[in-house]
Amino acid sequence: MSSADPNGSAVSFSGPVHLAVDLGASSGRVIAGGLNGDRLELAETGRFVNRPLKVQDAMLWNHLQLWQDIQDGLRDAALRADSEWAGASIASVGVDTWGVSFGFVDAHDQIAAPVWHYRDARHRGMADKICEIVPKDTIFAETGMQFMDINSLCQLIAAKQNGDSVFQTAESFLMMGDLFHWLLSGERSIEASNASTTQLLNPATQAWSTKLLDGFGLPHSWFAEPTAAGTTIGTVQSSVAGETGLHGVPVILPATHDTASAVLAVPAENFAPAKPDWCYISSGTWSLMGVEVPSPVVTPLCADLNFTNEGGVQGSTRLLQNIGGLWIYQQIRAALDRQGNAPSWQEMTEAAASAPAFQLLVNPDDPALVAPDNMIDAICGLAGRTGQKVPTDNGVLFRGALEGLALRYRMCLQHLESLTDSRIETIHIVGGGSLNALLCQMTADACGRRVVAGPVEATAIGNILMQMIGSGSLHSIDEARQLVRHSFPTQTYEPQHTDRWDEPAAKFATFFE
């Protein structure tokens, strides 16, 4: 009955097993989850890289490779259910992914076009260009969304201006998670949490903005009515069942936006309070920092601060801001790797801890750091432009990337408290970044707030929890979070010497003026 969890320990299941396909911007995995007594257990059955493709000058998602990797992981889960898990039944499967990316399906039920990467160069500057078509105030009033070049709307208008053939051939628009749900089940749907990342959905009505679809000349027929997380859309279709062994398994929509799934797994005690006393950071390649509130906050201040209102589970709103995240830290290592000199993640953290503080302030949201050919060169150029000493020590580079994140979190925390008129006491960090103790302590110090780190596998856990709610084995968000608190350890970091961050924070703020 035992298998291995994501950390290598033996696990067993005493009831139905749910399969979470969890796709991030740089890697993916298939994780099985189910109860063992009164605790939730996880077992990883597949892990794979998500590496973009360069085709001519285009940066694309390799969605066909991802589909093959997903099926391999599902097949392994089915085999383990029949052997290691002593015939435990697989109760459902669901997919979560990053936001904003999408694909198209044509009238012949085939993928209509390549799936473009949000970091492709043709999307640069589109956040400004869309406002030349429809006024910025109108777009924000209709969507409550922050303006970013990567938003689905920006990608769609770039495709239209480039004359992409999908405007003649496509029948359905599907967000990335929905694309894989269609491949699994044959059913087309658009799950609500990921639909909210498009900059085309009205957060108050949870319906597509006809004003924006008309204003941008986008076909209404592409956009199916959003479907709530927890909905069963069908079963694994026969061709996929033959490949994977998942015969008759229901496909249940999780919150397909990975951040919405991760927030569901935050071990907090209040669901969507009007005056939140906790916030979250879903920490990975991106950092999504925000609060869970009962309704959208579509105000002039929200627009001025460039925050976004995204859909959460069961009608809640995730009021948040996208922050560059560990992308810079990862890409520094990638640049060193190309030189044949890549340190381990542990060595990077140790070098950062040993480096002197505040020698280099790095804004993780600087446009020059979005997709440079060489991140180290880009940071050195940024240092020169901002009047800082160009770093010559790798430890200073590593530390600057982490300190920049902590300073950005401090700024975001102040804005969240202004937007909600509340005092946030606890910052929950979930995802891969929760394992970086140095970053967690820096966050506590910079923000002057308690940090609770974990669970690491929050996105997959949230995916599984929503499947359990959809299947009736859990009955509420509060019950789901109680299960998280009971099942997974966390680490608490108390703030120390917050005043040391005041001067760097003041200088850092000038980067945004």
Short mmCIF file of C-alpha atoms in Angstrom, two decimals:
data_model
loop_
_atom_site.label_atom_id
_atom_site.label_comp_id
_atom_site.label_asym_id
_atom_site.label_seq_id
_atom_site.Cartn_x
_atom_site.Cartn_y
_atom_site.Cartn_z
CA MET A 1 0.00 0.00 0.00
CA SER A 2 2.99 2.31 0.21
CA SER A 3 4.67 4.54 -2.34
CA ALA A 4 6.94 7.58 -2.21
CA ASP A 5 5.78 11.11 -1.47
CA PRO A 6 7.42 14.16 -3.14
CA ASN A 7 10.07 14.11 -0.41
CA GLY A 8 10.89 10.42 -0.81
CA SER A 9 9.08 9.01 2.26
CA ALA A 10 6.78 5.98 2.18
CA VAL A 11 3.06 6.76 2.08
CA SER A 12 -0.14 4.76 1.95
CA PHE A 13 -3.77 5.49 1.15
CA SER A 14 -6.79 4.26 3.06
CA GLY A 15 -9.38 5.64 0.65
CA PRO A 16 -9.92 7.04 -2.86
CA VAL A 17 -6.97 8.64 -4.63
CA HIS A 18 -7.16 11.91 -6.60
CA LEU A 19 -4.59 12.80 -9.26
CA ALA A 20 -3.30 16.36 -9.52
CA VAL A 21 -1.54 17.37 -12.72
CA ASP A 22 0.38 20.43 -11.56
CA LEU A 23 2.06 22.43 -14.33
CA GLY A 24 4.35 25.34 -13.54
CA ALA A 25 6.15 27.66 -15.90
CA SER A 26 9.40 25.67 -15.60
CA SER A 27 8.36 22.16 -14.51
CA GLY A 28 5.41 19.86 -14.09
CA ARG A 29 4.45 16.82 -12.08
CA VAL A 30 1.68 14.37 -11.44
CA ILE A 31 0.88 13.88 -7.76
CA ALA A 32 -1.57 11.42 -6.23
CA GLY A 33 -3.31 12.46 -3.05
CA GLY A 34 -5.72 10.85 -0.66
CA LEU A 35 -6.46 10.19 2.97
CA ASN A 36 -4.44 7.87 5.18
CA GLY A 37 -6.58 7.82 8.27
CA ASP A 38 -7.18 11.47 9.16
CA ARG A 39 -4.22 12.88 7.22
CA LEU A 40 -3.74 13.83 3.59
CA GLU A 41 -0.88 11.94 1.95
CA LEU A 42 0.87 12.66 -1.36
CA ALA A 43 2.75 10.43 -3.78
CA GLU A 44 4.56 11.75 -6.84
CA THR A 45 4.10 9.64 -9.97
CA GLY A 46 5.72 11.88 -12.56
CA ARG A 47 8.04 14.88 -12.77
CA PHE A 48 9.22 16.62 -15.92
CA VAL A 49 10.65 19.87 -17.20
CA ASN A 50 8.58 22.51 -18.96
CA ARG A 51 11.04 24.02 -21.39
CA PRO A 52 9.88 26.55 -24.01
CA LEU A 53 10.69 26.03 -27.66
CA LYS A 54 12.26 28.56 -30.00
CA VAL A 55 10.78 28.14 -33.49
CA GLN A 56 12.13 30.71 -35.94
CA ASP A 57 11.93 33.85 -33.79
CA ALA A 58 8.92 32.68 -31.76
CA MET A 59 8.96 31.43 -28.15
CA LEU A 60 6.32 28.70 -27.76
CA TRP A 61 5.08 26.32 -25.07
CA ASN A 62 5.87 22.70 -25.91
CA HIS A 63 2.30 21.60 -25.13
CA LEU A 64 2.59 18.29 -27.00
CA GLN A 65 5.59 17.23 -24.95
CA LEU A 66 3.74 18.26 -21.80
CA TRP A 67 0.76 16.14 -22.88
CA GLN A 68 3.04 13.13 -23.36
CA ASP A 69 4.66 13.70 -19.96
CA ILE A 70 1.24 14.04 -18.31
CA GLN A 71 0.05 10.75 -19.78
CA ASP A 72 3.24 9.02 -18.60
CA GLY A 73 2.62 10.26 -15.05
CA LEU A 74 -1.03 9.22 -15.12
CA ARG A 75 -0.09 5.76 -16.42
CA ASP A 76 2.36 5.34 -13.55
CA ALA A 77 -0.36 6.33 -11.08
CA ALA A 78 -2.75 3.75 -12.51
CA LEU A 79 -0.09 1.04 -12.26
CA ARG A 80 0.71 1.94 -8.67
CA ALA A 81 -2.96 1.93 -7.74
CA ASP A 82 -3.13 -1.70 -8.86
CA SER A 83 0.06 -2.71 -7.06
CA GLU A 84 1.71 -0.54 -4.41
CA TRP A 85 -1.55 1.04 -3.26
CA ALA A 86 -3.30 -2.34 -2.97
CA GLY A 87 -5.99 -1.58 -5.50
CA ALA A 88 -6.87 1.88 -4.17
CA SER A 89 -9.43 3.41 -6.51
CA ILE A 90 -8.54 6.50 -8.50
CA ALA A 91 -11.47 8.82 -7.90
CA SER A 92 -10.67 11.76 -10.19
CA VAL A 93 -8.07 13.77 -12.07
CA GLY A 94 -7.64 17.51 -12.56
CA VAL A 95 -5.09 19.95 -14.01
CA ASP A 96 -3.79 23.27 -12.72
CA THR A 97 -1.37 25.52 -14.62
CA TRP A 98 0.09 28.99 -14.61
CA GLY A 99 -2.19 31.82 -15.69
CA VAL A 100 -2.61 33.91 -18.87
CA SER A 101 -1.54 31.25 -21.42
CA PHE A 102 -4.06 29.70 -23.78
CA GLY A 103 -4.61 27.66 -26.91
CA PHE A 104 -7.26 27.29 -29.59
CA VAL A 105 -9.31 24.35 -30.84
CA ASP A 106 -10.78 24.28 -34.35
CA ALA A 107 -14.01 22.90 -35.80
CA HIS A 108 -12.28 19.56 -36.46
CA ASP A 109 -11.55 19.18 -32.71
CA GLN A 110 -7.83 19.72 -33.21
CA ILE A 111 -5.40 22.25 -31.74
CA ALA A 112 -5.65 25.18 -34.13
CA ALA A 113 -2.27 26.86 -33.72
CA PRO A 114 1.01 26.93 -31.78
CA VAL A 115 0.66 27.90 -28.13
CA TRP A 116 2.63 31.09 -27.63
CA HIS A 117 4.79 31.69 -24.56
CA TYR A 118 3.85 34.80 -22.61
CA ARG A 119 7.50 35.89 -22.60
CA ASP A 120 7.65 36.03 -26.41
CA ALA A 121 9.04 39.33 -27.66
CA ARG A 122 5.91 40.21 -29.65
CA HIS A 123 4.02 40.82 -26.39
CA ARG A 124 6.40 43.52 -25.15
CA GLY A 125 4.76 46.91 -24.84
CA MET A 126 1.26 45.51 -25.44
CA ALA A 127 -0.07 46.70 -22.08
CA ASP A 128 0.31 50.24 -23.40
CA LYS A 129 -0.88 49.44 -26.92
CA ILE A 130 -4.20 47.94 -25.83
CA CYS A 131 -4.99 51.25 -24.12
CA GLU A 132 -4.72 52.96 -27.52
CA ILE A 133 -7.63 50.78 -28.67
CA VAL A 134 -9.83 50.90 -25.56
CA PRO A 135 -9.19 53.48 -22.81
CA LYS A 136 -7.28 52.21 -19.81
CA ASP A 137 -9.96 53.33 -17.36
CA THR A 138 -12.57 51.33 -19.26
CA ILE A 139 -10.44 48.19 -19.28
CA PHE A 140 -9.81 48.42 -15.54
CA ALA A 141 -13.43 49.20 -14.69
CA GLU A 142 -14.52 46.12 -16.66
CA THR A 143 -11.92 43.71 -15.28
CA GLY A 144 -10.19 45.03 -12.15
CA MET A 145 -6.97 43.62 -13.63
CA GLN A 146 -3.43 44.90 -13.38
CA PHE A 147 -1.79 45.85 -16.67
CA MET A 148 0.99 43.49 -17.74
CA ASP A 149 2.34 42.67 -21.17
CA ILE A 150 1.81 38.96 -20.43
CA ASN A 151 -1.97 39.21 -19.87
CA SER A 152 -4.07 37.08 -22.23
CA LEU A 153 -5.71 40.17 -23.69
CA CYS A 154 -2.30 41.57 -24.65
CA GLN A 155 -1.34 38.26 -26.22
CA LEU A 156 -4.61 38.10 -28.17
CA ILE A 157 -4.21 41.60 -29.57
CA ALA A 158 -0.58 40.85 -30.49
CA ALA A 159 -1.84 37.77 -32.36
CA LYS A 160 -4.49 39.83 -34.11
CA GLN A 161 -2.06 42.56 -35.13
CA ASN A 162 0.36 39.93 -36.41
CA GLY A 163 -2.35 38.37 -38.57
CA ASP A 164 -2.37 34.95 -36.88
CA SER A 165 -4.49 32.41 -38.71
CA VAL A 166 -6.49 31.49 -35.59
CA PHE A 167 -8.78 34.43 -36.32
CA GLN A 168 -9.95 32.45 -39.34
CA THR A 169 -9.66 28.87 -38.04
CA ALA A 170 -10.31 28.80 -34.28
CA GLU A 171 -13.63 27.72 -32.81
CA SER A 172 -12.83 27.73 -29.08
CA PHE A 173 -10.45 29.62 -26.80
CA LEU A 174 -9.13 27.48 -23.93
CA MET A 175 -6.88 28.50 -21.08
CA MET A 176 -3.88 26.21 -20.61
CA GLY A 177 -5.45 24.02 -17.94
CA ASP A 178 -8.65 23.80 -19.98
CA LEU A 179 -6.63 22.71 -23.01
CA PHE A 180 -5.39 19.68 -21.07
CA HIS A 181 -8.83 18.99 -19.61
CA TRP A 182 -10.11 18.90 -23.19
CA LEU A 183 -7.32 16.49 -24.15
CA LEU A 184 -8.25 14.33 -21.13
CA SER A 185 -12.04 14.33 -21.53
CA GLY A 186 -12.88 15.68 -24.97
CA GLU A 187 -14.98 18.37 -23.23
CA ARG A 188 -14.35 22.08 -23.74
CA SER A 189 -14.65 24.33 -20.71
CA ILE A 190 -13.06 27.45 -19.25
CA GLU A 191 -12.58 27.26 -15.49
CA ALA A 192 -13.38 30.51 -13.70
CA SER A 193 -10.18 31.18 -11.72
CA ASN A 194 -7.96 31.02 -14.80
CA ALA A 195 -10.51 32.90 -16.92
CA SER A 196 -10.04 35.77 -14.47
CA THR A 197 -6.39 36.14 -15.55
CA THR A 198 -7.32 37.00 -19.14
CA GLN A 199 -8.17 40.70 -18.56
CA LEU A 200 -11.50 39.99 -20.29
CA LEU A 201 -13.64 38.75 -17.39
CA ASN A 202 -15.78 41.03 -15.23
CA PRO A 203 -14.97 40.09 -11.61
CA ALA A 204 -18.33 41.27 -10.28
CA THR A 205 -20.54 39.39 -12.74
CA GLN A 206 -18.09 36.51 -13.43
CA ALA A 207 -19.06 36.88 -17.10
CA TRP A 208 -17.03 37.89 -20.14
CA SER A 209 -17.00 41.63 -20.76
CA THR A 210 -18.97 42.15 -23.96
CA LYS A 211 -17.77 45.76 -23.94
CA LEU A 212 -14.16 44.60 -24.23
CA LEU A 213 -14.83 41.74 -26.64
CA ASP A 214 -16.57 44.20 -28.93
CA GLY A 215 -14.03 46.96 -28.36
CA PHE A 216 -11.13 44.69 -29.31
CA GLY A 217 -12.98 42.84 -32.07
CA LEU A 218 -12.71 39.42 -30.42
CA PRO A 219 -15.28 36.74 -31.35
CA HIS A 220 -17.85 36.13 -28.60
CA SER A 221 -18.22 32.54 -29.78
CA TRP A 222 -14.68 31.69 -28.66
CA PHE A 223 -15.44 32.22 -24.99
CA ALA A 224 -17.57 29.60 -23.21
CA GLU A 225 -19.33 30.56 -19.98
CA PRO A 226 -16.81 30.09 -17.14
CA THR A 227 -17.20 26.91 -15.11
CA ALA A 228 -16.74 26.81 -11.33
CA ALA A 229 -13.93 24.85 -9.70
CA GLY A 230 -15.22 21.57 -8.30
CA THR A 231 -17.34 20.82 -11.37
CA THR A 232 -17.14 17.38 -12.97
CA ILE A 233 -16.95 18.00 -16.73
CA GLY A 234 -16.81 14.38 -17.90
CA THR A 235 -14.63 11.27 -17.70
CA VAL A 236 -11.26 10.39 -19.17
CA GLN A 237 -12.03 9.68 -22.82
CA SER A 238 -11.47 6.19 -24.16
CA SER A 239 -8.37 6.97 -26.24
CA VAL A 240 -6.63 8.45 -23.19
CA ALA A 241 -7.88 5.68 -20.90
CA GLY A 242 -6.28 3.18 -23.26
CA GLU A 243 -2.95 4.97 -22.92
CA THR A 244 -3.09 5.56 -19.18
CA GLY A 245 -5.33 2.91 -17.64
CA LEU A 246 -7.69 5.52 -16.20
CA HIS A 247 -10.93 3.90 -17.35
CA GLY A 248 -14.09 5.76 -16.33
CA VAL A 249 -12.21 8.22 -14.08
CA PRO A 250 -14.04 11.56 -13.63
CA VAL A 251 -12.32 14.78 -14.67
CA ILE A 252 -13.01 17.33 -11.91
CA LEU A 253 -11.96 20.93 -12.36
CA PRO A 254 -9.68 22.22 -9.62
CA ALA A 255 -9.04 25.93 -9.44
CA THR A 256 -7.01 25.65 -12.64
CA HIS A 257 -4.95 28.75 -11.98
CA ASP A 258 -2.10 27.40 -9.89
CA THR A 259 -2.16 30.37 -7.51
CA ALA A 260 -5.87 29.84 -6.80
CA SER A 261 -5.10 26.20 -5.98
CA ALA A 262 -2.14 27.22 -3.83
CA VAL A 263 -4.22 29.73 -1.88
CA LEU A 264 -6.80 27.04 -1.12
CA ALA A 265 -3.98 25.10 0.60
CA VAL A 266 -2.83 28.04 2.78
CA PRO A 267 -3.11 26.80 6.40
CA ALA A 268 -5.04 29.88 7.56
CA GLU A 269 -8.19 29.83 9.68
CA ASN A 270 -10.43 32.45 8.08
CA PHE A 271 -11.90 32.04 4.60
CA ALA A 272 -12.21 35.29 2.62
CA PRO A 273 -12.51 37.75 5.54
CA ALA A 274 -13.59 41.30 4.76
CA LYS A 275 -10.73 42.59 6.94
CA PRO A 276 -7.92 40.12 6.32
CA ASP A 277 -5.27 39.65 8.99
CA TRP A 278 -3.20 37.31 6.80
CA CYS A 279 -1.83 37.41 3.29
CA TYR A 280 -0.13 34.85 1.09
CA ILE A 281 2.86 34.64 -1.18
CA SER A 282 2.72 31.80 -3.67
CA SER A 283 6.45 31.64 -4.25
CA GLY A 284 8.03 30.08 -7.31
CA THR A 285 9.19 31.39 -10.68
CA TRP A 286 6.62 34.11 -10.02
CA SER A 287 5.61 35.45 -6.64
CA LEU A 288 1.89 36.11 -6.32
CA MET A 289 1.29 38.15 -3.18
CA GLY A 290 -2.19 39.04 -2.05
CA VAL A 291 -5.18 38.56 0.20
CA GLU A 292 -8.32 36.46 -0.08
CA VAL A 293 -11.39 38.70 0.22
CA PRO A 294 -15.14 38.19 -0.33
CA SER A 295 -15.56 40.56 -3.28
CA PRO A 296 -13.54 42.49 -5.89
CA VAL A 297 -11.80 45.74 -4.97
CA VAL A 298 -12.17 47.78 -8.15
CA THR A 299 -11.19 51.24 -6.94
CA PRO A 300 -9.01 54.11 -8.20
CA LEU A 301 -6.37 53.18 -5.59
CA CYS A 302 -6.33 49.59 -6.84
CA ALA A 303 -5.81 50.89 -10.37
CA ASP A 304 -3.09 53.31 -9.30
CA LEU A 305 -1.20 50.57 -7.44
CA ASN A 306 -1.66 48.16 -10.37
CA PHE A 307 -3.21 45.38 -8.30
CA THR A 308 -5.45 42.75 -9.77
CA ASN A 309 -8.71 41.03 -8.83
CA GLU A 310 -8.55 37.36 -9.75
CA GLY A 311 -11.11 34.67 -9.07
CA GLY A 312 -10.66 32.39 -6.10
CA VAL A 313 -12.59 29.33 -5.02
CA GLN A 314 -16.28 29.48 -4.14
CA GLY A 315 -16.79 33.06 -5.24
CA SER A 316 -13.86 34.62 -3.36
CA THR A 317 -11.50 37.18 -4.86
CA ARG A 318 -7.72 37.05 -4.82
CA LEU A 319 -6.61 40.67 -4.59
CA LEU A 320 -2.95 40.41 -5.52
CA GLN A 321 0.05 41.62 -7.38
CA ASN A 322 2.36 39.64 -9.67
CA ILE A 323 5.98 39.98 -8.63
CA GLY A 324 8.97 38.72 -10.62
CA GLY A 325 9.62 35.95 -8.08
CA LEU A 326 12.53 33.53 -8.11
CA TRP A 327 12.85 33.91 -11.89
CA ILE A 328 15.89 36.18 -11.50
CA TYR A 329 17.54 33.85 -8.96
CA GLN A 330 16.91 30.87 -11.27
CA GLN A 331 18.20 32.69 -14.34
CA ILE A 332 21.41 33.79 -12.61
CA ARG A 333 22.10 30.10 -12.07
CA ALA A 334 21.15 29.34 -15.68
CA ALA A 335 23.68 31.93 -16.88
CA LEU A 336 26.39 30.35 -14.72
CA ASP A 337 25.39 26.92 -15.98
CA ARG A 338 25.99 28.01 -19.56
CA GLN A 339 29.50 28.97 -18.44
CA GLY A 340 29.95 25.50 -16.95
CA ASN A 341 30.06 26.95 -13.45
CA ALA A 342 26.61 26.41 -11.93
CA PRO A 343 26.52 26.14 -8.13
CA SER A 344 23.90 24.06 -6.34
CA TRP A 345 20.87 25.84 -4.89
CA GLN A 346 22.30 25.21 -1.42
CA GLU A 347 25.64 26.74 -2.42
CA MET A 348 23.82 29.78 -3.80
CA THR A 349 21.95 30.29 -0.53
CA GLU A 350 25.12 29.88 1.54
CA ALA A 351 26.98 32.39 -0.65
CA ALA A 352 24.08 34.85 -0.38
CA ALA A 353 23.99 34.49 3.40
CA SER A 354 27.73 35.19 3.60
CA ALA A 355 27.65 38.23 1.29
CA PRO A 356 27.37 41.74 2.78
CA ALA A 357 23.83 43.11 3.01
CA PHE A 358 22.35 45.66 0.62
CA GLN A 359 25.28 45.90 -1.77
CA LEU A 360 22.95 45.51 -4.74
CA LEU A 361 19.26 46.40 -4.99
CA VAL A 362 17.48 44.47 -7.73
CA ASN A 363 13.91 45.28 -8.70
CA PRO A 364 12.43 41.88 -9.67
CA ASP A 365 9.89 43.64 -11.90
CA ASP A 366 12.34 45.68 -13.96
CA PRO A 367 11.43 45.21 -17.66
CA ALA A 368 15.07 44.49 -18.52
CA LEU A 369 14.91 41.33 -16.40
CA VAL A 370 11.79 39.81 -17.99
CA ALA A 371 13.56 37.61 -20.56
CA PRO A 372 17.20 38.64 -21.10
CA ASP A 373 19.63 36.46 -23.00
CA ASN A 374 21.95 36.56 -19.98
CA MET A 375 20.54 37.49 -16.56
CA ILE A 376 23.93 38.38 -15.05
CA ASP A 377 24.67 40.83 -17.86
CA ALA A 378 21.18 42.30 -17.49
CA ILE A 379 21.64 42.81 -13.73
CA CYS A 380 25.03 44.43 -14.26
CA GLY A 381 23.45 46.78 -16.79
CA LEU A 382 20.64 47.54 -14.31
CA ALA A 383 23.18 48.31 -11.58
CA GLY A 384 24.95 50.79 -13.85
CA ARG A 385 21.70 52.53 -14.83
CA THR A 386 20.60 52.90 -11.19
CA GLY A 387 23.90 54.30 -9.95
CA GLN A 388 24.98 51.18 -8.09
CA LYS A 389 28.32 49.41 -8.07
CA VAL A 390 28.39 46.68 -10.70
CA PRO A 391 28.66 43.36 -8.83
CA THR A 392 31.79 41.27 -9.29
CA ASP A 393 30.98 38.63 -6.66
CA ASN A 394 28.40 35.90 -7.24
CA GLY A 395 27.34 35.99 -3.60
CA VAL A 396 26.34 39.65 -4.00
CA LEU A 397 24.33 38.72 -7.10
CA PHE A 398 22.51 35.92 -5.25
CA ARG A 399 21.84 38.05 -2.19
CA GLY A 400 20.68 41.02 -4.26
CA ALA A 401 18.10 38.86 -6.01
CA LEU A 402 16.67 37.65 -2.67
CA GLU A 403 16.82 41.06 -0.93
CA GLY A 404 15.07 42.61 -3.92
CA LEU A 405 12.21 40.15 -3.49
CA ALA A 406 11.93 40.84 0.24
CA LEU A 407 11.85 44.60 -0.40
CA ARG A 408 9.22 44.12 -3.08
CA TYR A 409 7.14 42.09 -0.61
CA ARG A 410 7.43 44.92 1.93
CA MET A 411 6.09 47.40 -0.61
CA CYS A 412 3.27 45.06 -1.61
CA LEU A 413 2.30 44.46 2.03
CA GLN A 414 1.94 48.19 2.63
CA HIS A 415 -0.29 48.48 -0.45
CA LEU A 416 -2.45 45.51 0.57
CA GLU A 417 -3.08 47.06 3.97
CA SER A 418 -4.08 50.33 2.31
CA LEU A 419 -6.42 48.58 -0.13
CA THR A 420 -8.18 46.54 2.56
CA ASP A 421 -7.93 49.04 5.44
CA SER A 422 -6.62 46.26 7.65
CA ARG A 423 -3.53 45.20 9.56
CA ILE A 424 -1.93 42.03 8.25
CA GLU A 425 -0.22 40.09 11.01
CA THR A 426 0.91 36.91 9.24
CA ILE A 427 2.44 36.27 5.83
CA HIS A 428 1.96 32.71 4.58
CA ILE A 429 4.60 31.63 2.06
CA VAL A 430 3.70 28.50 0.12
CA GLY A 431 5.34 26.76 -2.81
CA GLY A 432 8.98 26.14 -3.61
CA GLY A 433 10.15 29.46 -2.18
CA SER A 434 9.01 28.36 1.28
CA LEU A 435 12.06 26.06 1.36
CA ASN A 436 14.48 29.00 1.10
CA ALA A 437 14.98 29.81 4.76
CA LEU A 438 17.11 32.85 3.97
CA LEU A 439 14.40 34.40 1.81
CA CYS A 440 11.73 33.60 4.41
CA GLN A 441 13.73 35.28 7.17
CA MET A 442 14.49 38.27 4.92
CA THR A 443 10.75 38.59 4.26
CA ALA A 444 9.93 38.56 7.97
CA ASP A 445 12.67 41.13 8.64
CA ALA A 446 11.83 43.44 5.74
CA CYS A 447 8.08 43.37 6.40
CA GLY A 448 8.15 43.28 10.20
CA ARG A 449 5.62 40.44 10.22
CA ARG A 450 5.54 36.81 11.21
CA VAL A 451 6.14 34.48 8.26
CA VAL A 452 4.68 30.98 8.20
CA ALA A 453 6.35 28.89 5.50
CA GLY A 454 4.69 25.83 3.97
CA PRO A 455 3.33 23.65 2.67
CA VAL A 456 5.76 23.32 -0.21
CA GLU A 457 3.37 21.36 -2.43
CA ALA A 458 0.53 23.86 -1.92
CA THR A 459 -0.57 23.99 -5.55
CA ALA A 460 -0.95 20.22 -5.90
CA ILE A 461 -2.56 20.03 -2.46
CA GLY A 462 -5.10 22.71 -3.39
CA ASN A 463 -5.82 20.90 -6.65
CA ILE A 464 -6.49 17.66 -4.74
CA LEU A 465 -8.59 19.41 -2.08
CA MET A 466 -10.90 20.94 -4.70
CA GLN A 467 -11.32 17.54 -6.33
CA MET A 468 -12.22 16.15 -2.89
CA ILE A 469 -14.76 18.96 -2.41
CA GLY A 470 -16.17 18.35 -5.89
CA SER A 471 -16.52 14.63 -5.21
CA GLY A 472 -18.17 15.20 -1.82
CA SER A 473 -15.42 13.82 0.43
CA LEU A 474 -14.78 17.30 1.84
CA HIS A 475 -17.58 19.78 2.48
CA SER A 476 -16.04 23.25 2.87
CA ILE A 477 -12.93 25.36 2.47
CA ASP A 478 -12.57 25.55 6.25
CA GLU A 479 -12.61 21.74 6.48
CA ALA A 480 -10.03 21.54 3.68
CA ARG A 481 -7.68 23.98 5.43
CA GLN A 482 -8.08 22.17 8.72
CA LEU A 483 -6.91 19.03 6.91
CA VAL A 484 -3.87 20.94 5.60
CA ARG A 485 -2.95 22.16 9.08
CA HIS A 486 -3.26 18.63 10.42
CA SER A 487 -1.29 17.00 7.59
CA PHE A 488 1.69 19.20 6.68
CA PRO A 489 4.38 20.87 8.81
CA THR A 490 5.18 24.58 8.62
CA GLN A 491 8.11 26.72 9.74
CA THR A 492 7.63 30.07 11.50
CA TYR A 493 10.02 33.02 11.12
CA GLU A 494 9.74 35.98 13.49
CA PRO A 495 10.94 39.43 12.35
CA GLN A 496 14.34 40.63 13.50
CA HIS A 497 16.01 44.05 13.07
CA THR A 498 13.33 45.42 10.74
CA ASP A 499 14.78 48.93 11.10
CA ARG A 500 17.87 47.84 9.13
CA TRP A 501 15.64 47.54 6.07
CA ASP A 502 14.24 51.08 6.26
CA GLU A 503 17.01 52.88 4.36
CA PRO A 504 17.30 50.24 1.59
CA ALA A 505 13.50 50.26 1.29
CA ALA A 506 13.48 54.02 0.77
CA LYS A 507 16.10 53.74 -1.97
CA PHE A 508 14.30 50.75 -3.50
CA ALA A 509 11.08 52.77 -3.71
CA THR A 510 12.79 55.28 -6.01
CA PHE A 511 12.98 52.55 -8.68
CA PHE A 512 9.18 52.81 -9.00
CA GLU A 513 8.91 56.60 -9.25
#
